[in-house]
Amino acid sequence: MIAVNIEKKLKAYNGLQLLRIKKTFLPGGITRITGPSGAGKTTFLKMIAGLVSPDNGTIKANDTTWFDASQKMNLAPQLRRVGFVFQDYALFPNMTVKQHLEYATDNADWINRLLTIGGLETFASHKPDHLSGGQQQRLAIMRALAIKPKLLLMDEPFSALDVKMKSALIKDLQVLFKELGTTALIVSHNPQELDGVSRDELEIG
Ligand code: ADP
Ligand code: ADP
């Protein structure tokens, strides 16, 4: 369970805007995060990952405190062991597809399964600049899954995929999440794509 109760002053071009979020995410649940551009969806995910600090409040994962402003407690991102799919993928230009996964895990069977689910088997030795946008995006998703995260934060993770590819991948992800007990937070501009997958929604802004 992830319990979030935070405040953050967003520095928007048109002035300060207070982002205030209180929400509990249940184990194994999939939550879609919606709201207009600039509302703070990306910043919210980054605060949970430890990449941006809230101004006030707490973030707790089960019995562990990740962030507590009053105690100046802020657990380092790598210790939270969350998976993060960045909107711009943040792939490593000098690494092949396979090396991206090997960087996160040495479990060869798991790597092979992720390559299959991502439709990336035949591209295992390619570097990102020799992949299509959709392949890059699928690699970003598979890398985030490589550590078998209990919490997976996904920022517009399906934006570069065609409808058919997207629905097949979402089905595969549902199976994986169930197997791993993964809680997933998915920022989406097109929340209907998650109909039938996620009943929980957090609207920001
Ligand atoms: P969304 O993902 O909903 O489009 P973002 O989280 O990207 O929104 O950004 C929301 C606003 O927060 C933007 O105006 C941005 O300038 C501001 N912002 C982004 N990061 C920070 C930060 N670390 N501190 C304060 N404001 C931020
Ligand atoms: P380990 O401690 O096993 O080496 P890593 O340092 O590879 O783990 O990653 C720690 C956490 O941070 C993981 O949850 C990983 O998904 C995330 N992470 C770190 N850097 C990135 C990145 N560039 N893209 C996606 N996730 C990242």
mmCIF file of C-alpha atoms and ligand atoms in Angstrom:
data_model
loop_
_atom_site.group_PDB
_atom_site.id
_atom_site.type_symbol
_atom_site.label_atom_id
_atom_site.label_comp_id
_atom_site.label_asym_id
_atom_site.label_seq_id
_atom_site.Cartn_x
_atom_site.Cartn_y
_atom_site.Cartn_z
ATOM 1 C CA MET A 1 0.000 0.000 0.000
ATOM 2 C CA ILE A 2 1.244 3.476 -0.886
ATOM 3 C CA ALA A 3 -0.219 6.285 1.202
ATOM 4 C CA VAL A 4 0.409 9.763 -0.152
ATOM 5 C CA ASN A 5 -0.532 13.018 1.555
ATOM 6 C CA ILE A 6 1.515 15.831 0.045
ATOM 7 C CA GLU A 7 1.622 19.431 -1.044
ATOM 8 C CA LYS A 8 3.857 21.016 -3.647
ATOM 9 C CA LYS A 9 4.002 24.546 -5.008
ATOM 10 C CA LEU A 10 4.276 24.208 -8.756
ATOM 11 C CA LYS A 11 6.172 26.980 -10.502
ATOM 12 C CA ALA A 12 4.038 27.434 -13.574
ATOM 13 C CA TYR A 13 4.614 30.082 -16.246
ATOM 14 C CA ASN A 14 1.491 31.910 -15.057
ATOM 15 C CA GLY A 15 2.436 31.883 -11.370
ATOM 16 C CA LEU A 16 2.434 29.503 -8.440
ATOM 17 C CA GLN A 17 -0.132 26.766 -8.256
ATOM 18 C CA LEU A 18 -0.641 24.528 -5.220
ATOM 19 C CA LEU A 19 -0.766 20.814 -5.931
ATOM 20 C CA ARG A 20 -2.366 18.948 -3.035
ATOM 21 C CA ILE A 21 -2.883 15.190 -3.184
ATOM 22 C CA LYS A 22 -4.178 12.776 -0.573
ATOM 23 C CA LYS A 23 -4.666 9.261 -1.826
ATOM 24 C CA THR A 24 -3.999 5.634 -0.934
ATOM 25 C CA PHE A 25 -3.059 3.126 -3.623
ATOM 26 C CA LEU A 26 -3.903 -0.463 -2.815
ATOM 27 C CA PRO A 27 -1.580 -3.423 -3.488
ATOM 28 C CA GLY A 28 -1.993 -4.822 -6.976
ATOM 29 C CA GLY A 29 -4.254 -1.974 -8.044
ATOM 30 C CA ILE A 30 -4.006 -0.069 -11.289
ATOM 31 C CA THR A 31 -4.819 3.640 -11.043
ATOM 32 C CA ARG A 32 -5.145 5.961 -14.003
ATOM 33 C CA ILE A 33 -3.989 9.496 -13.413
ATOM 34 C CA THR A 34 -5.773 12.105 -15.457
ATOM 35 C CA GLY A 35 -5.972 15.885 -15.665
ATOM 36 C CA PRO A 36 -5.106 18.748 -17.986
ATOM 37 C CA SER A 37 -1.645 19.520 -19.267
ATOM 38 C CA GLY A 38 0.423 21.314 -16.643
ATOM 39 C CA ALA A 39 -1.712 20.083 -13.734
ATOM 40 C CA GLY A 40 1.229 18.279 -12.128
ATOM 41 C CA LYS A 41 0.821 14.627 -13.184
ATOM 42 C CA THR A 42 4.481 14.101 -14.050
ATOM 43 C CA THR A 43 5.610 15.979 -10.942
ATOM 44 C CA PHE A 44 3.339 13.762 -8.840
ATOM 45 C CA LEU A 45 4.962 10.577 -10.181
ATOM 46 C CA LYS A 46 8.433 12.072 -9.670
ATOM 47 C CA MET A 47 7.600 12.901 -6.047
ATOM 48 C CA ILE A 48 6.619 9.287 -5.390
ATOM 49 C CA ALA A 49 9.830 8.100 -7.067
ATOM 50 C CA GLY A 50 11.930 10.503 -4.982
ATOM 51 C CA LEU A 51 13.079 12.522 -7.998
ATOM 52 C CA VAL A 52 11.270 15.689 -6.836
ATOM 53 C CA SER A 53 10.641 16.646 -3.194
ATOM 54 C CA PRO A 54 7.206 17.666 -1.952
ATOM 55 C CA ASP A 55 7.044 20.829 0.209
ATOM 56 C CA ASN A 56 4.881 19.238 2.887
ATOM 57 C CA GLY A 57 3.368 15.974 4.010
ATOM 58 C CA THR A 58 4.246 12.285 3.895
ATOM 59 C CA ILE A 59 4.680 9.369 1.522
ATOM 60 C CA LYS A 60 4.523 5.908 3.083
ATOM 61 C CA ALA A 61 4.966 2.491 1.504
ATOM 62 C CA ASN A 62 3.499 -0.082 3.875
ATOM 63 C CA ASP A 63 5.446 0.387 7.118
ATOM 64 C CA THR A 64 8.295 2.368 5.571
ATOM 65 C CA THR A 65 8.389 6.151 5.404
ATOM 66 C CA TRP A 66 9.726 7.372 2.078
ATOM 67 C CA PHE A 67 9.126 11.028 2.720
ATOM 68 C CA ASP A 68 8.187 13.032 5.796
ATOM 69 C CA ALA A 69 8.645 16.799 5.590
ATOM 70 C CA SER A 70 8.292 17.323 9.352
ATOM 71 C CA GLN A 71 11.144 14.880 10.025
ATOM 72 C CA LYS A 72 13.200 15.960 7.018
ATOM 73 C CA MET A 73 13.056 12.336 5.902
ATOM 74 C CA ASN A 74 13.530 11.715 2.178
ATOM 75 C CA LEU A 75 14.515 8.199 1.110
ATOM 76 C CA ALA A 76 16.821 8.089 -1.921
ATOM 77 C CA PRO A 77 15.169 7.064 -5.212
ATOM 78 C CA GLN A 78 17.249 3.914 -5.685
ATOM 79 C CA LEU A 79 16.176 2.650 -2.247
ATOM 80 C CA ARG A 80 12.491 2.961 -3.148
ATOM 81 C CA ARG A 81 12.968 0.393 -5.905
ATOM 82 C CA VAL A 82 10.146 1.672 -8.014
ATOM 83 C CA GLY A 83 9.946 1.171 -11.748
ATOM 84 C CA PHE A 84 9.607 4.392 -13.735
ATOM 85 C CA VAL A 85 8.619 4.787 -17.363
ATOM 86 C CA PHE A 86 9.598 8.312 -18.328
ATOM 87 C CA GLN A 87 7.498 10.212 -20.839
ATOM 88 C CA ASP A 88 10.630 10.770 -22.949
ATOM 89 C CA TYR A 89 11.819 7.143 -22.250
ATOM 90 C CA ALA A 90 15.247 8.211 -20.885
ATOM 91 C CA LEU A 91 16.989 5.323 -22.637
ATOM 92 C CA PHE A 92 20.750 4.950 -22.531
ATOM 93 C CA PRO A 93 22.072 5.839 -26.030
ATOM 94 C CA ASN A 94 25.185 3.680 -25.695
ATOM 95 C CA MET A 95 23.427 0.496 -24.544
ATOM 96 C CA THR A 96 21.709 -2.172 -26.597
ATOM 97 C CA VAL A 97 18.167 -3.308 -25.851
ATOM 98 C CA LYS A 98 19.483 -6.329 -23.995
ATOM 99 C CA GLN A 99 22.009 -4.283 -22.015
ATOM 100 C CA HIS A 100 19.204 -2.025 -20.782
ATOM 101 C CA LEU A 101 17.597 -5.072 -19.207
ATOM 102 C CA GLU A 102 20.869 -6.619 -18.009
ATOM 103 C CA TYR A 103 21.634 -3.349 -16.260
ATOM 104 C CA ALA A 104 18.611 -3.964 -14.039
ATOM 105 C CA THR A 105 18.624 -7.759 -13.612
ATOM 106 C CA ASP A 106 20.839 -10.800 -14.196
ATOM 107 C CA ASN A 107 17.873 -13.160 -14.517
ATOM 108 C CA ALA A 108 18.239 -14.390 -18.125
ATOM 109 C CA ASP A 109 14.827 -16.095 -18.260
ATOM 110 C CA TRP A 110 13.144 -12.938 -17.068
ATOM 111 C CA ILE A 111 15.042 -10.862 -19.623
ATOM 112 C CA ASN A 112 13.928 -13.207 -22.397
ATOM 113 C CA ARG A 113 10.338 -13.001 -21.288
ATOM 114 C CA LEU A 114 10.435 -9.198 -21.221
ATOM 115 C CA LEU A 115 12.002 -9.150 -24.694
ATOM 116 C CA THR A 116 9.135 -11.327 -25.921
ATOM 117 C CA ILE A 117 6.382 -9.297 -24.279
ATOM 118 C CA GLY A 118 7.938 -6.116 -25.635
ATOM 119 C CA GLY A 119 8.212 -7.595 -29.147
ATOM 120 C CA LEU A 120 11.928 -6.867 -28.972
ATOM 121 C CA GLU A 121 13.555 -10.326 -29.398
ATOM 122 C CA THR A 122 14.950 -9.596 -32.840
ATOM 123 C CA PHE A 123 16.193 -6.168 -31.752
ATOM 124 C CA ALA A 124 18.114 -7.303 -28.676
ATOM 125 C CA SER A 125 21.436 -6.063 -30.028
ATOM 126 C CA HIS A 126 20.110 -2.728 -31.314
ATOM 127 C CA LYS A 127 20.816 0.587 -29.654
ATOM 128 C CA PRO A 128 17.931 3.062 -29.194
ATOM 129 C CA ASP A 129 18.702 5.140 -32.283
ATOM 130 C CA HIS A 130 18.121 2.027 -34.385
ATOM 131 C CA LEU A 131 14.677 1.415 -32.908
ATOM 132 C CA SER A 132 11.315 2.890 -33.902
ATOM 133 C CA GLY A 133 9.519 5.179 -31.450
ATOM 134 C CA GLY A 134 7.173 2.372 -30.455
ATOM 135 C CA GLN A 135 10.069 -0.030 -29.878
ATOM 136 C CA GLN A 136 11.848 2.571 -27.749
ATOM 137 C CA GLN A 137 8.733 3.055 -25.684
ATOM 138 C CA ARG A 138 8.289 -0.685 -25.187
ATOM 139 C CA LEU A 139 11.923 -0.936 -24.121
ATOM 140 C CA ALA A 140 11.353 1.811 -21.537
ATOM 141 C CA ILE A 141 8.447 -0.229 -20.157
ATOM 142 C CA MET A 142 10.407 -3.505 -20.116
ATOM 143 C CA ARG A 143 13.395 -1.882 -18.401
ATOM 144 C CA ALA A 144 11.113 -0.553 -15.677
ATOM 145 C CA LEU A 145 9.727 -4.071 -15.202
ATOM 146 C CA ALA A 146 13.151 -5.712 -15.113
ATOM 147 C CA ILE A 147 13.554 -5.157 -11.368
ATOM 148 C CA LYS A 148 10.099 -6.726 -10.765
ATOM 149 C CA PRO A 149 8.919 -3.538 -9.072
ATOM 150 C CA LYS A 150 6.174 -3.585 -6.457
ATOM 151 C CA LEU A 151 5.336 -0.089 -7.614
ATOM 152 C CA LEU A 152 5.414 0.929 -11.266
ATOM 153 C CA LEU A 153 5.047 4.585 -12.261
ATOM 154 C CA MET A 154 4.223 5.110 -15.933
ATOM 155 C CA ASP A 155 4.077 8.520 -17.607
ATOM 156 C CA GLU A 156 2.069 8.335 -20.854
ATOM 157 C CA PRO A 157 3.538 4.868 -21.514
ATOM 158 C CA PHE A 158 1.470 3.967 -24.587
ATOM 159 C CA SER A 159 1.609 7.273 -26.509
ATOM 160 C CA ALA A 160 3.763 5.919 -29.355
ATOM 161 C CA LEU A 161 1.928 2.602 -29.823
ATOM 162 C CA ASP A 162 -0.758 1.797 -32.364
ATOM 163 C CA VAL A 163 -4.130 0.624 -31.092
ATOM 164 C CA LYS A 164 -3.557 -3.067 -31.778
ATOM 165 C CA MET A 165 -0.095 -3.117 -30.209
ATOM 166 C CA LYS A 166 -1.398 -1.176 -27.244
ATOM 167 C CA SER A 167 -4.272 -3.493 -26.390
ATOM 168 C CA ALA A 168 -2.071 -6.613 -26.733
ATOM 169 C CA LEU A 169 0.588 -5.064 -24.495
ATOM 170 C CA ILE A 170 -1.932 -3.935 -21.884
ATOM 171 C CA LYS A 171 -3.256 -7.505 -21.659
ATOM 172 C CA ASP A 172 0.267 -8.853 -21.153
ATOM 173 C CA LEU A 173 0.998 -6.195 -18.546
ATOM 174 C CA GLN A 174 -2.129 -7.113 -16.595
ATOM 175 C CA VAL A 175 -0.882 -10.694 -16.355
ATOM 176 C CA LEU A 176 2.589 -9.567 -15.268
ATOM 177 C CA PHE A 177 1.258 -7.131 -12.678
ATOM 178 C CA LYS A 178 -0.860 -9.870 -11.156
ATOM 179 C CA GLU A 179 2.077 -12.252 -11.061
ATOM 180 C CA LEU A 180 4.414 -9.689 -9.464
ATOM 181 C CA GLY A 181 1.787 -8.089 -7.230
ATOM 182 C CA THR A 182 2.610 -4.778 -8.844
ATOM 183 C CA THR A 183 0.726 -1.586 -8.051
ATOM 184 C CA ALA A 184 0.670 0.592 -11.163
ATOM 185 C CA LEU A 185 0.017 4.320 -11.548
ATOM 186 C CA ILE A 186 -0.512 5.254 -15.170
ATOM 187 C CA VAL A 187 -0.695 8.826 -16.424
ATOM 188 C CA SER A 188 -2.869 8.860 -19.496
ATOM 189 C CA HIS A 189 -4.276 11.476 -21.860
ATOM 190 C CA ASN A 190 -6.542 8.832 -23.203
ATOM 191 C CA PRO A 191 -7.910 7.089 -20.105
ATOM 192 C CA GLN A 192 -10.412 5.046 -22.143
ATOM 193 C CA GLU A 193 -7.457 2.912 -23.227
ATOM 194 C CA LEU A 194 -7.532 1.550 -19.667
ATOM 195 C CA ASP A 195 -11.250 0.773 -19.577
ATOM 196 C CA GLY A 196 -11.704 -2.741 -18.278
ATOM 197 C CA VAL A 197 -8.212 -2.691 -16.750
ATOM 198 C CA SER A 198 -8.464 -0.028 -14.081
ATOM 199 C CA ARG A 199 -11.441 1.146 -12.102
ATOM 200 C CA ASP A 200 -9.474 3.522 -9.895
ATOM 201 C CA GLU A 201 -8.825 7.056 -11.087
ATOM 202 C CA LEU A 202 -6.965 10.020 -9.633
ATOM 203 C CA GLU A 203 -7.845 13.305 -11.285
ATOM 204 C CA ILE A 204 -5.306 16.067 -10.808
ATOM 205 C CA GLY A 205 -6.089 19.744 -11.336
HETATM 206 P P1 ADP B 1 1.594 17.502 -16.291
HETATM 207 O O1 ADP B 1 2.403 16.253 -16.243
HETATM 208 O O2 ADP B 1 0.266 17.360 -15.616
HETATM 209 O O3 ADP B 1 1.481 18.081 -17.663
HETATM 210 P P2 ADP B 1 3.885 18.654 -14.937
HETATM 211 O O4 ADP B 1 4.027 17.888 -13.687
HETATM 212 O O5 ADP B 1 4.801 18.308 -16.062
HETATM 213 O O6 ADP B 1 2.371 18.614 -15.422
HETATM 214 O O7 ADP B 1 4.107 20.197 -14.649
HETATM 215 C C1 ADP B 1 3.168 20.980 -13.924
HETATM 216 C C2 ADP B 1 3.761 22.322 -13.563
HETATM 217 O O8 ADP B 1 4.699 22.143 -12.500
HETATM 218 C C3 ADP B 1 4.509 23.001 -14.685
HETATM 219 O O9 ADP B 1 4.058 24.332 -14.761
HETATM 220 C C4 ADP B 1 5.975 22.958 -14.257
HETATM 221 O O10 ADP B 1 6.659 24.127 -14.639
HETATM 222 C C5 ADP B 1 5.897 22.848 -12.759
HETATM 223 N N1 ADP B 1 7.004 22.055 -12.189
HETATM 224 C C6 ADP B 1 7.604 20.977 -12.725
HETATM 225 N N2 ADP B 1 8.561 20.500 -11.913
HETATM 226 C C7 ADP B 1 8.564 21.308 -10.829
HETATM 227 C C8 ADP B 1 9.344 21.369 -9.629
HETATM 228 N N3 ADP B 1 10.320 20.478 -9.381
HETATM 229 N N4 ADP B 1 9.076 22.356 -8.743
HETATM 230 C C9 ADP B 1 8.103 23.247 -8.964
HETATM 231 N N5 ADP B 1 7.333 23.254 -10.075
HETATM 232 C C10 ADP B 1 7.562 22.306 -10.995
HETATM 233 P P1 ADP B 2 19.982 -1.443 -8.700
HETATM 234 O O1 ADP B 2 20.112 -0.839 -7.340
HETATM 235 O O2 ADP B 2 19.406 -2.830 -8.705
HETATM 236 O O3 ADP B 2 21.198 -1.298 -9.541
HETATM 237 P P2 ADP B 2 19.013 0.644 -10.415
HETATM 238 O O4 ADP B 2 20.016 1.604 -9.903
HETATM 239 O O5 ADP B 2 19.166 0.093 -11.773
HETATM 240 O O6 ADP B 2 18.826 -0.580 -9.396
HETATM 241 O O7 ADP B 2 17.591 1.337 -10.360
HETATM 242 C C1 ADP B 2 16.998 1.717 -9.151
HETATM 243 C C2 ADP B 2 15.598 2.182 -9.440
HETATM 244 O O8 ADP B 2 15.563 3.418 -10.152
HETATM 245 C C3 ADP B 2 14.854 1.197 -10.268
HETATM 246 O O9 ADP B 2 13.546 1.123 -9.786
HETATM 247 C C4 ADP B 2 14.903 1.759 -11.652
HETATM 248 O O10 ADP B 2 13.753 1.365 -12.371
HETATM 249 C C5 ADP B 2 14.910 3.244 -11.408
HETATM 250 N N1 ADP B 2 15.685 3.990 -12.420
HETATM 251 C C6 ADP B 2 16.884 4.569 -12.257
HETATM 252 N N2 ADP B 2 17.304 5.205 -13.357
HETATM 253 C C7 ADP B 2 16.335 5.027 -14.265
HETATM 254 C C8 ADP B 2 16.152 5.439 -15.599
HETATM 255 N N3 ADP B 2 17.046 6.201 -16.239
HETATM 256 N N4 ADP B 2 15.052 5.025 -16.215
HETATM 257 C C9 ADP B 2 14.143 4.288 -15.577
HETATM 258 N N5 ADP B 2 14.234 3.892 -14.314
HETATM 259 C C10 ADP B 2 15.315 4.252 -13.656
#
